[in-house]
Coordinates of C-alpha atoms in Angstrom, one line a residue:
Chain A
M1 CA -25.4 8.4 -16.3
L2 CA -25.7 6.0 -19.2
E3 CA -28.3 8.0 -21.1
G4 CA -27.2 8.9 -24.6
L5 CA -24.1 6.8 -24.3
K6 CA -23.2 4.2 -26.8
R7 CA -23.7 0.5 -26.1
I8 CA -20.0 0.0 -25.3
V9 CA -18.8 2.2 -22.4
V10 CA -15.1 2.2 -21.6
I11 CA -13.9 3.6 -18.3
T12 CA -10.3 4.9 -18.3
G13 CA -8.3 7.1 -16.0
H14 CA -5.3 7.4 -13.7
Y15 CA -4.6 4.7 -11.1
G16 CA -7.0 5.2 -8.2
S17 CA -9.3 7.7 -10.0
G18 CA -12.2 5.4 -9.0
K19 CA -12.8 3.5 -12.3
T20 CA -13.8 0.2 -10.7
N21 CA -16.3 1.7 -8.4
L22 CA -17.8 3.7 -11.2
A23 CA -17.9 0.6 -13.5
V24 CA -19.7 -1.4 -10.9
N25 CA -22.3 1.4 -10.4
L26 CA -22.8 1.8 -14.2
A27 CA -23.3 -2.0 -14.6
L28 CA -25.9 -2.0 -11.9
E29 CA -27.6 1.1 -13.2
S30 CA -27.9 -0.4 -16.7
R31 CA -29.1 -3.8 -15.3
R32 CA -31.8 -2.1 -13.2
A33 CA -32.9 -0.3 -16.3
G34 CA -33.6 -3.7 -17.8
E35 CA -30.6 -4.1 -20.1
E36 CA -28.6 -7.3 -20.6
V37 CA -25.2 -6.2 -19.2
V38 CA -21.6 -7.4 -19.3
L39 CA -19.0 -6.0 -16.9
A40 CA -15.6 -6.5 -18.3
D41 CA -12.6 -6.3 -16.0
L42 CA -9.8 -5.5 -18.4
D43 CA -7.3 -4.6 -15.6
I44 CA -4.1 -6.4 -16.2
V45 CA -2.1 -4.1 -13.8
N46 CA -3.8 -4.2 -10.4
P47 CA -3.6 -7.3 -8.3
Y48 CA -6.4 -6.3 -5.9
F49 CA -9.3 -3.9 -5.6
R50 CA -10.8 -4.7 -9.1
S51 CA -14.1 -5.4 -10.8
A52 CA -13.5 -9.2 -10.6
D53 CA -13.8 -8.8 -6.8
F54 CA -17.5 -8.4 -7.3
S55 CA -18.3 -11.7 -8.9
E56 CA -20.9 -12.6 -6.3
L57 CA -22.8 -9.3 -6.5
M58 CA -22.7 -9.5 -10.3
E59 CA -24.1 -13.0 -10.3
M60 CA -26.8 -12.0 -7.9
E61 CA -27.8 -9.1 -10.1
G62 CA -27.7 -11.2 -13.3
I63 CA -24.7 -9.3 -14.8
E64 CA -22.2 -11.3 -16.7
L65 CA -18.6 -10.6 -15.4
V66 CA -15.8 -11.1 -17.8
A67 CA -12.4 -11.0 -16.1
P68 CA -8.8 -12.1 -16.9
I69 CA -8.6 -15.8 -16.3
Y70 CA -6.3 -15.5 -13.2
A71 CA -7.8 -12.4 -11.6
G72 CA -7.8 -12.6 -7.9
S73 CA -5.7 -15.8 -7.9
N74 CA -2.0 -16.2 -7.0
L75 CA -1.0 -16.2 -10.6
D76 CA 0.4 -12.9 -11.8
I77 CA -0.4 -13.6 -15.4
P78 CA -2.5 -11.0 -17.4
A79 CA -4.3 -13.5 -19.6
L80 CA -7.5 -12.2 -21.1
T81 CA -10.4 -14.4 -22.0
A82 CA -11.8 -14.8 -25.5
R83 CA -15.3 -14.3 -24.2
L84 CA -15.0 -10.5 -24.5
D85 CA -14.5 -10.7 -28.2
A86 CA -17.8 -12.4 -28.7
L87 CA -19.6 -10.0 -26.3
L88 CA -18.3 -6.9 -28.1
D89 CA -20.0 -8.1 -31.2
S90 CA -23.4 -8.6 -29.6
D91 CA -26.3 -6.4 -28.8
R92 CA -25.6 -6.3 -25.0
R93 CA -24.5 -3.4 -23.0
V94 CA -20.8 -3.7 -22.3
I95 CA -19.1 -1.8 -19.5
I96 CA -15.3 -2.1 -19.7
D97 CA -13.2 -1.3 -16.6
V98 CA -9.7 -0.6 -17.8
G99 CA -6.5 -0.7 -15.7
G100 CA -4.9 2.6 -14.7
D101 CA -2.8 4.9 -16.9
D102 CA -1.3 3.9 -20.3
A103 CA 0.0 0.6 -18.8
G104 CA -3.6 -0.5 -18.1
A105 CA -5.0 1.0 -21.4
A106 CA -2.6 -1.2 -23.4
A107 CA -4.9 -4.1 -22.9
L108 CA -7.7 -2.1 -24.4
G109 CA -5.6 -1.3 -27.5
R110 CA -5.9 -4.9 -28.5
Y111 CA -9.7 -4.5 -28.8
S112 CA -9.8 -1.0 -30.4
A113 CA -10.5 -2.3 -34.0
M114 CA -13.1 -4.7 -32.8
I115 CA -14.8 -1.9 -30.8
E116 CA -14.8 0.5 -33.8
A117 CA -16.3 -2.3 -36.0
A118 CA -19.0 -2.9 -33.4
G119 CA -20.2 0.7 -33.7
G120 CA -17.6 2.4 -31.5
C121 CA -17.8 3.3 -27.8
D122 CA -18.0 6.1 -25.4
M123 CA -14.7 6.3 -23.6
L124 CA -15.0 8.1 -20.2
Y125 CA -12.0 9.7 -18.7
V126 CA -12.3 9.5 -15.0
V127 CA -10.5 12.2 -13.0
N128 CA -9.9 12.6 -9.3
G129 CA -8.5 16.0 -8.4
Y130 CA -7.2 14.6 -5.1
R131 CA -4.9 12.0 -6.6
Y132 CA -1.3 12.9 -6.3
L133 CA 0.3 13.8 -9.7
T134 CA -3.0 14.4 -11.5
R135 CA -4.1 17.3 -9.5
S136 CA -3.3 19.9 -12.1
A137 CA -5.2 19.9 -15.4
G138 CA -1.9 19.8 -17.3
E139 CA -0.9 16.5 -15.5
A140 CA -4.4 15.0 -16.1
E141 CA -4.2 15.9 -19.8
E142 CA -0.8 14.3 -20.2
I143 CA -2.1 11.1 -18.7
L144 CA -5.1 11.2 -21.0
E145 CA -2.9 11.5 -24.1
E146 CA -0.8 8.5 -22.9
I147 CA -4.0 6.5 -22.3
E148 CA -5.4 7.4 -25.7
R149 CA -2.2 6.4 -27.5
A150 CA -2.1 3.0 -25.7
A151 CA -5.8 2.4 -26.1
R152 CA -5.9 3.4 -29.7
L153 CA -9.3 5.0 -28.9
R154 CA -10.4 8.6 -28.2
A155 CA -12.0 9.7 -25.0
S156 CA -15.5 11.1 -25.5
A157 CA -16.3 12.6 -22.0
V158 CA -14.8 13.5 -18.7
V159 CA -16.3 12.3 -15.4
N160 CA -15.4 14.2 -12.2
N161 CA -14.9 11.5 -9.6
S162 CA -12.8 13.6 -7.2
N163 CA -12.7 12.0 -3.8
L164 CA -10.7 11.4 -0.7
A165 CA -12.0 7.9 -0.1
G166 CA -14.0 7.6 3.1
E167 CA -13.2 11.1 4.2
T168 CA -14.9 12.8 1.2
T169 CA -17.2 15.7 2.0
A170 CA -19.6 17.5 -0.4
Q171 CA -17.4 20.5 -0.3
D172 CA -14.4 18.4 -1.4
I173 CA -16.2 17.4 -4.5
A174 CA -17.5 20.9 -5.3
D175 CA -13.9 22.2 -4.8
K176 CA -12.7 20.1 -7.7
A177 CA -15.5 21.0 -10.2
G178 CA -13.4 23.7 -11.7
F179 CA -10.4 21.3 -12.1
A180 CA -12.6 18.8 -14.0
K181 CA -14.1 21.5 -16.2
Q182 CA -10.6 22.7 -17.0
V183 CA -9.5 19.2 -18.1
A184 CA -12.7 18.8 -20.2
E185 CA -12.4 22.2 -21.8
S186 CA -8.8 22.0 -22.7
Y187 CA -9.4 18.7 -24.3
H188 CA -12.6 19.8 -26.0
L189 CA -14.6 17.1 -24.3
P190 CA -17.9 17.4 -22.5
L191 CA -18.0 17.1 -18.7
L192 CA -20.5 14.2 -18.3
C193 CA -21.1 14.6 -14.6
H194 CA -19.8 14.9 -11.1
T195 CA -20.1 11.8 -9.0
A196 CA -21.0 11.8 -5.3
Q197 CA -21.6 9.2 -2.7
E198 CA -25.3 8.7 -2.3
D199 CA -25.6 10.3 1.1
I200 CA -24.0 13.5 0.1
A201 CA -25.2 13.8 -3.5
E202 CA -28.0 16.2 -2.6
E203 CA -25.6 18.5 -0.8
V204 CA -23.2 18.4 -3.8
K205 CA -26.2 19.4 -6.1
M206 CA -26.8 22.4 -3.9
L207 CA -23.2 23.4 -4.1
L208 CA -23.1 23.0 -7.9
P209 CA -26.4 24.4 -9.1
G210 CA -27.3 23.6 -12.7
E211 CA -24.7 20.8 -13.0
T212 CA -25.2 17.1 -13.4
V213 CA -24.5 15.2 -10.2
C214 CA -24.7 11.4 -10.3
P215 CA -25.1 9.6 -7.0
V216 CA -22.9 6.5 -6.7
R217 CA -22.7 3.8 -4.1
I218 CA -19.3 2.9 -2.7
Y219 CA -18.6 -0.8 -3.4
V220 CA -14.8 -0.8 -3.4
K221 CA -14.1 -0.9 0.4
K222 CA -11.4 -2.0 2.7
L223 CA -12.1 -5.1 4.8
W224 CA -12.4 -3.2 8.0
E225 CA -14.8 -0.7 6.4
K226 CA -17.1 -3.5 5.4
A227 CA -17.0 -4.7 9.1
F228 CA -20.0 -6.8 9.8
E229 CA -22.4 -5.9 7.0
S230 CA -22.7 -9.4 5.6
H231 CA -23.5 -10.9 9.0
Chain B
M1 CA 4.1 20.8 -4.0
D2 CA 1.5 22.2 -1.8
S3 CA 2.4 19.7 0.8
K4 CA -0.2 20.7 3.4
Q5 CA -3.0 19.6 1.2
K6 CA -4.6 16.2 1.5
V7 CA -4.1 13.9 -1.4
L8 CA -5.3 10.4 -2.2
M9 CA -2.5 7.9 -2.6
K10 CA -1.9 4.2 -3.0
G11 CA 0.4 2.8 -0.3
N12 CA 3.2 1.9 -2.7
E13 CA 3.2 5.4 -4.3
A14 CA 3.2 7.0 -0.9
L15 CA 6.2 5.0 0.1
A16 CA 8.1 6.2 -3.0
E17 CA 7.1 9.8 -2.8
A18 CA 7.9 10.0 0.9
A19 CA 11.3 8.6 0.3
I20 CA 12.0 11.2 -2.4
Q21 CA 10.8 14.0 -0.1
A22 CA 13.1 12.5 2.6
G23 CA 16.0 13.1 0.3
C24 CA 16.4 9.6 -1.1
H25 CA 17.3 10.1 -4.8
H26 CA 18.8 6.7 -5.4
F27 CA 16.6 3.7 -5.9
F28 CA 17.7 0.3 -7.0
G29 CA 15.1 -2.5 -7.4
Y30 CA 13.5 -5.2 -9.3
P31 CA 9.8 -5.5 -10.0
I32 CA 7.6 -7.9 -8.0
T33 CA 3.9 -7.9 -7.2
P34 CA 2.4 -6.4 -5.0
Q35 CA 5.1 -3.7 -4.6
T36 CA 5.8 -2.9 -8.3
E37 CA 4.2 0.6 -8.0
V38 CA 7.1 1.7 -5.8
A39 CA 9.6 1.0 -8.5
A40 CA 7.3 2.3 -11.3
Y41 CA 6.8 5.6 -9.4
M42 CA 10.6 5.9 -8.8
A43 CA 11.2 5.2 -12.5
K44 CA 8.9 8.0 -13.5
R45 CA 9.9 10.6 -10.9
L46 CA 13.6 10.2 -10.1
P47 CA 15.0 11.1 -13.6
K48 CA 13.0 14.3 -13.5
I49 CA 14.7 15.5 -10.3
G50 CA 18.2 14.4 -11.2
G51 CA 18.1 11.2 -9.2
T52 CA 19.0 7.7 -10.1
Y53 CA 16.5 4.9 -10.7
L54 CA 18.0 1.6 -11.8
Q55 CA 16.2 -1.6 -12.5
A56 CA 18.9 -4.1 -11.6
E57 CA 19.2 -7.5 -13.2
S58 CA 18.1 -9.1 -9.9
E59 CA 17.3 -8.4 -6.3
V60 CA 20.8 -9.5 -5.4
A61 CA 22.3 -6.9 -7.7
A62 CA 19.9 -4.2 -6.4
I63 CA 20.8 -4.6 -2.7
N64 CA 24.5 -4.5 -3.6
M65 CA 23.9 -1.2 -5.5
V66 CA 22.2 0.1 -2.4
Y67 CA 25.3 -0.9 -0.5
G68 CA 27.5 1.0 -2.9
A69 CA 25.3 4.2 -2.9
A70 CA 25.0 4.1 0.9
A71 CA 28.8 3.7 1.2
A72 CA 29.2 6.7 -0.9
G73 CA 27.2 8.7 1.6
V74 CA 23.8 9.2 -0.1
R75 CA 20.3 8.1 1.0
A76 CA 19.5 5.0 -0.9
M77 CA 16.7 2.4 -0.9
T78 CA 15.4 -0.7 -2.4
S79 CA 12.0 -2.3 -2.4
S80 CA 10.6 -5.8 -2.9
S81 CA 8.1 -8.4 -1.7
S82 CA 8.8 -11.5 0.3
P83 CA 10.7 -13.8 -2.2
G84 CA 12.8 -10.8 -3.3
I85 CA 13.7 -9.9 0.3
S86 CA 15.1 -13.4 0.7
L87 CA 17.4 -12.7 -2.2
K88 CA 18.5 -9.5 -0.6
S89 CA 19.3 -11.0 2.7
E90 CA 23.0 -11.5 2.0
G91 CA 23.3 -7.8 1.1
I92 CA 21.4 -6.8 4.2
S93 CA 23.8 -8.7 6.4
Y94 CA 26.8 -7.1 4.6
M95 CA 25.2 -3.6 5.1
A96 CA 24.6 -4.2 8.8
A97 CA 28.1 -5.5 9.1
S98 CA 29.5 -2.4 7.4
D99 CA 27.3 0.0 9.5
L100 CA 25.6 1.3 6.4
P101 CA 22.2 3.1 6.6
C102 CA 19.6 2.4 4.0
L103 CA 15.8 1.8 3.6
I104 CA 14.4 -1.6 2.5
V105 CA 10.7 -1.9 1.8
N106 CA 9.0 -5.3 2.1
V107 CA 5.4 -5.3 0.8
Q108 CA 4.7 -8.9 1.9
R109 CA 2.9 -11.5 -0.1
G110 CA 1.8 -15.1 0.4
S111 CA 4.7 -17.5 0.9
P112 CA 6.8 -19.6 1.4
G113 CA 8.6 -20.0 -1.9
L114 CA 7.2 -18.1 -4.8
G115 CA 3.9 -18.4 -2.8
G116 CA 1.3 -15.9 -4.2
I117 CA 0.5 -12.3 -4.8
Q118 CA -2.1 -11.7 -2.1
P119 CA -1.3 -10.0 1.3
S120 CA 0.6 -11.7 4.1
Q121 CA 2.6 -11.1 7.2
A122 CA 4.6 -14.3 7.2
D123 CA 8.0 -12.7 7.0
Y124 CA 7.9 -11.5 10.6
W125 CA 10.6 -14.0 11.7
Q126 CA 12.8 -13.1 8.8
A127 CA 12.5 -9.3 9.5
T128 CA 13.0 -9.5 13.2
R129 CA 15.2 -12.6 13.7
A130 CA 17.3 -13.1 10.6
P131 CA 17.1 -10.4 7.9
G132 CA 20.5 -11.8 7.0
H133 CA 23.1 -14.2 8.5
G134 CA 24.9 -13.3 11.7
D135 CA 24.6 -11.3 14.8
L136 CA 22.6 -8.3 13.7
H137 CA 19.4 -6.3 13.8
I138 CA 17.7 -3.9 11.5
L139 CA 15.1 -1.3 12.4
V140 CA 11.6 -2.7 11.5
F141 CA 8.7 -0.3 11.1
A142 CA 5.2 -1.6 10.8
P143 CA 2.8 1.0 9.4
A144 CA -1.0 0.5 9.6
S145 CA -2.2 3.3 7.3
I146 CA -0.9 5.2 4.3
Q147 CA -0.3 8.2 6.4
E148 CA 1.9 6.1 8.8
M149 CA 3.8 4.7 5.8
V150 CA 4.7 8.3 4.9
D151 CA 5.7 9.3 8.4
M152 CA 7.7 6.1 9.0
V153 CA 9.7 6.5 5.8
F154 CA 11.0 9.9 7.1
K155 CA 11.7 8.4 10.5
A156 CA 13.3 5.2 9.1
F157 CA 15.8 7.2 7.1
E158 CA 16.6 9.5 10.0
L159 CA 17.2 6.6 12.5
A160 CA 19.1 4.6 9.9
D161 CA 21.5 7.6 9.5
T162 CA 21.7 8.3 13.2
Y163 CA 22.6 4.7 14.2
R164 CA 24.2 3.7 10.9
M165 CA 22.1 0.6 10.3
P166 CA 19.6 -0.6 7.7
A167 CA 15.9 0.1 8.3
M168 CA 12.9 -1.7 6.9
I169 CA 9.4 -0.6 6.2
F170 CA 7.5 -3.8 6.8
A171 CA 4.2 -3.6 5.0
D172 CA 1.9 -6.1 3.3
G173 CA 0.1 -6.3 0.0
M174 CA -3.1 -4.8 1.5
L175 CA -1.3 -1.6 2.6
G176 CA 0.7 -1.4 -0.6
Q177 CA -2.3 -1.6 -2.8
M178 CA -5.0 0.3 -0.9
M179 CA -5.7 4.0 -1.1
E180 CA -6.1 6.6 1.6
P181 CA -5.8 10.3 2.0
V182 CA -2.4 11.5 3.2
V183 CA -0.6 14.8 4.1
F184 CA 3.1 15.0 3.5
P185 CA 5.0 16.6 6.5
E186 CA 6.5 20.0 5.9
K187 CA 9.5 19.6 8.1
E188 CA 13.1 20.1 7.0
V189 CA 14.9 16.9 6.3
K190 CA 17.8 16.6 8.8
Q191 CA 21.2 16.5 7.1
F192 CA 23.8 14.0 8.2
D193 CA 27.5 14.7 7.7
K194 CA 28.9 11.4 6.5
F195 CA 32.4 12.7 5.5
S196 CA 34.1 11.0 8.4
W197 CA 33.2 7.4 7.3
A198 CA 31.7 7.5 3.7
T199 CA 33.7 6.8 0.6
C200 CA 32.9 10.2 -0.9
G201 CA 36.4 11.5 -1.6
H202 CA 38.9 12.5 1.1
Q203 CA 39.6 15.9 -0.5
G204 CA 43.1 15.7 1.1
K205 CA 41.5 16.3 4.5
R206 CA 41.5 12.8 5.9
K207 CA 42.8 9.3 5.3
H208 CA 40.8 7.4 2.7
N209 CA 37.8 5.5 4.1
I210 CA 37.2 1.8 3.6
V211 CA 33.7 0.3 3.9
N212 CA 34.0 -3.4 4.4
S213 CA 32.5 -6.4 6.2
L214 CA 35.5 -8.7 6.1
I215 CA 37.4 -8.5 9.3
L216 CA 40.7 -10.5 9.4
Q217 CA 41.1 -10.9 13.2
P218 CA 38.5 -12.7 15.3
D219 CA 39.0 -10.5 18.3
E220 CA 38.5 -7.4 16.2
L221 CA 35.4 -8.9 14.7
E222 CA 34.0 -9.6 18.2
R223 CA 34.8 -6.1 19.3
L224 CA 32.9 -4.6 16.4
V225 CA 29.9 -6.8 16.9
V226 CA 29.8 -6.1 20.6
E227 CA 30.0 -2.4 19.9
R228 CA 27.2 -2.6 17.5
F229 CA 25.0 -4.5 20.0
K230 CA 25.6 -1.6 22.5
R231 CA 24.2 0.7 19.9
Y232 CA 21.2 -1.6 19.5
E233 CA 20.5 -1.2 23.2
V234 CA 20.4 2.6 22.8
V235 CA 17.9 2.0 19.9
K236 CA 15.8 -0.3 22.1
A237 CA 15.7 2.2 24.9
N238 CA 14.8 5.2 22.8
H239 CA 12.9 4.1 19.7
T240 CA 10.4 1.4 20.6
E241 CA 7.0 2.5 19.5
C242 CA 3.4 1.1 19.8
E243 CA -0.2 2.2 20.0
E244 CA -2.4 1.3 22.9
Y245 CA -6.1 1.2 22.2
L246 CA -8.7 0.7 25.0
L247 CA -6.0 -0.9 27.1
D248 CA -6.6 0.7 30.5
D249 CA -9.4 -1.5 31.6
A250 CA -8.8 -4.4 29.2
E251 CA -9.3 -7.9 30.5
Y252 CA -8.3 -9.3 27.1
V253 CA -5.6 -8.0 24.9
I254 CA -5.3 -8.4 21.1
V255 CA -1.8 -7.8 19.7
A256 CA -1.8 -7.0 16.0
Y257 CA 0.3 -4.9 13.6
G258 CA -0.1 -3.5 10.1
A259 CA -3.3 -4.1 8.1
T260 CA -4.4 -6.8 10.5
S261 CA -4.5 -4.3 13.4
R262 CA -7.2 -2.3 11.4
I263 CA -9.3 -5.5 11.2
A264 CA -8.6 -6.2 14.9
K265 CA -9.8 -2.7 15.8
S266 CA -13.1 -3.2 14.0
A267 CA -13.6 -6.5 15.9
I268 CA -12.6 -4.9 19.2
N269 CA -15.1 -2.1 18.8
A270 CA -17.8 -4.7 18.0
A271 CA -16.8 -6.8 21.1
R272 CA -16.9 -3.7 23.3
D273 CA -20.5 -3.1 22.1
K274 CA -21.2 -6.6 23.4
G275 CA -19.7 -5.7 26.8
I276 CA -16.3 -7.6 26.4
K277 CA -13.5 -5.6 27.9
V278 CA -10.9 -6.0 25.1
G279 CA -8.1 -3.7 24.0
L280 CA -5.3 -3.6 21.4
I281 CA -1.6 -3.3 21.5
R282 CA -0.3 -2.4 18.1
P283 CA 3.5 -2.5 17.7
K284 CA 4.7 0.2 15.4
T285 CA 8.2 -1.0 15.6
L286 CA 8.7 -4.8 15.4
W287 CA 12.4 -4.5 16.1
P288 CA 12.8 -3.1 18.7
Y289 CA 9.6 -4.8 20.0
P290 CA 7.4 -3.1 22.6
S291 CA 7.9 -6.0 25.1
G292 CA 7.5 -3.6 28.1
V293 CA 4.0 -2.5 27.1
V294 CA 3.0 -6.2 26.6
A295 CA 4.5 -7.2 30.0
K296 CA 2.7 -4.3 31.7
A297 CA -0.6 -5.3 30.2
A298 CA 0.0 -8.9 31.4
E299 CA -0.2 -7.7 35.0
H300 CA -4.0 -7.1 34.7
A301 CA -5.1 -8.9 31.6
K302 CA -6.7 -12.4 31.7
A303 CA -5.4 -13.5 28.3
F304 CA -3.8 -12.3 25.1
M305 CA -4.3 -13.1 21.4
S306 CA -1.9 -12.4 18.6
V307 CA -3.8 -11.9 15.3
E308 CA -1.6 -12.2 12.2
M309 CA -1.6 -13.1 8.5
S310 CA 0.7 -16.0 9.2
M311 CA 0.7 -19.3 11.0
G312 CA 1.8 -17.5 14.2
Q313 CA 5.1 -15.7 14.3
M314 CA 4.8 -12.5 16.3
V315 CA 3.0 -14.6 18.9
D316 CA 6.5 -15.7 20.0
D317 CA 7.4 -12.2 21.0
V318 CA 4.1 -11.8 22.8
R319 CA 4.8 -15.0 24.7
L320 CA 8.3 -13.9 25.6
A321 CA 7.0 -10.6 27.0
V322 CA 4.0 -12.2 28.8
N323 CA 6.5 -14.7 30.3
G324 CA 3.9 -17.4 31.2
K325 CA 1.8 -15.1 33.4
V326 CA -1.4 -15.7 31.4
P327 CA -2.4 -17.7 28.3
V328 CA -1.4 -16.3 24.9
Y329 CA -3.5 -17.5 22.0
F330 CA -3.1 -17.1 18.3
F331 CA -5.5 -16.5 15.4
G332 CA -4.6 -16.0 11.8
H333 CA -4.8 -16.9 8.2
T334 CA -1.9 -17.5 5.8
G335 CA -1.1 -17.9 2.2
G336 CA -2.8 -14.6 1.1
I337 CA -6.0 -15.0 3.0
V338 CA -6.9 -11.9 5.1
P339 CA -8.8 -12.5 8.4
T340 CA -12.2 -10.8 8.5
P341 CA -13.4 -8.6 11.4
F342 CA -16.2 -11.1 12.0
E343 CA -13.8 -14.0 12.4
V344 CA -11.7 -12.0 14.9
L345 CA -14.8 -11.1 16.8
E346 CA -15.7 -14.7 17.1
Q347 CA -12.3 -15.5 18.5
I348 CA -12.6 -12.7 21.0
E349 CA -15.9 -14.0 22.1
K350 CA -14.5 -17.5 22.5
M351 CA -11.5 -16.2 24.5
A352 CA -13.7 -14.2 26.8
G353 CA -16.0 -17.2 27.2
G354 CA -13.1 -19.4 28.1
A355 CA -13.7 -21.6 25.1
L356 CA -10.1 -21.4 23.6

């Protein structure tokens, strides 16, 4: 998915559009392609289910994780670390997982000038046609405008990440292809790809001939879904 | 909206949207993690549909605004997390004493004190024993999925109006923050005529109503409390709910509610694969408590275990219902630590092996 994208890739979208899961996938994809990678968790809104939850996986894979100092702790303080400033101005691949909506994107605004100075970024707008209040293209566009204003950056592509969590079928994803295209077209942005859980990606490809389907692994899981995999 | 369609929602958003669809257009609250999305959602949506969203100066103010709105006869709600609920407890007692219906949401976090922002179930005693001072109960619903959060919001408002008492959705940070697909029910919202008691204007048709919790004569106060407790008995007889899972042949019974019951189910399935006959009782109402189902299971089970995100609070109600017939054990974590399915499985194996 990262082919042709700039060194700094920023992932934005509505709450629950699946940004964190996509960010983790992109970081791993880039690392496995041999790049030096940084995954930055810039989410100052969400207390749980965030990139910082994957510190062990990132360490194992040799990916540097940069997260707000108190992420995952009991302190509700959105303090960002200075480490990201240095990394933006490096030659490493940086994947930035931003908090939802304009509230989350506000933290990104603080870095916009630095990102532009470092050669700019590709800002992906992740949409999920099954999320309540973003199901119409109009609603999705409104949120994008709010995000861009807060981020002081422009989106460069749309990613269709439509899903119903663990209940997602290939047909569910294909059904929202039109919605994602509509969002992209009305905003004059390219539709980068449709994402699909690995085991149904082939099926989605058959349902959407000629379109780019990127398989993703589901990392963001509930405790009872993880069950006994680590034992 | 095309309400039949499945949508993906965060627990906190689903609570707010369900309340709006249940006819609650008056929300008064104060932000606190991990429930802030309830207020944020209301702040965004209510002005668009002619409702009232008000961020009060404190939780104390918010619950008293709910008192005022409920007394005026409209559906009203507030939402908070553990420390904020403590602040609301005076108002909850006043509302119970004034026979006022309302919805209170508690998305519990680690405690006591300011505690932390991770999930917890350590407010069980508060919700079921003393949501405020005095002789009183409130309805306490314990959802275990986002769909159930939606369904219980509708039910909570309806029962609160029917029995004129406060109702609580008793969730935890895990449920508030996680996302699942939901379908909103399409049924008509039942309308309640509150003219006879609400302070909504007498229109020259009746004497003016007074909503009050200060009763000057002790015998009058006793009469009112006793009357209210008779109503509580009707609620107990008709609205106690729980889920029974693999209970018929169960030699061991896990009792768990909310997010913890999802973890317990995973562990129970794994234990069944190992040949251990274990089942689950999942209370869906915590007040009234499904004591009858627990007592019945105690007739054939060898032992019980309450699994909670606390130091052991609901385990008291399990013990009261089991009434000494068989051992009742406890397993849990507190302070924002969530038990894992693996840990619960280990405890089930120990219980079945007589090692507890």
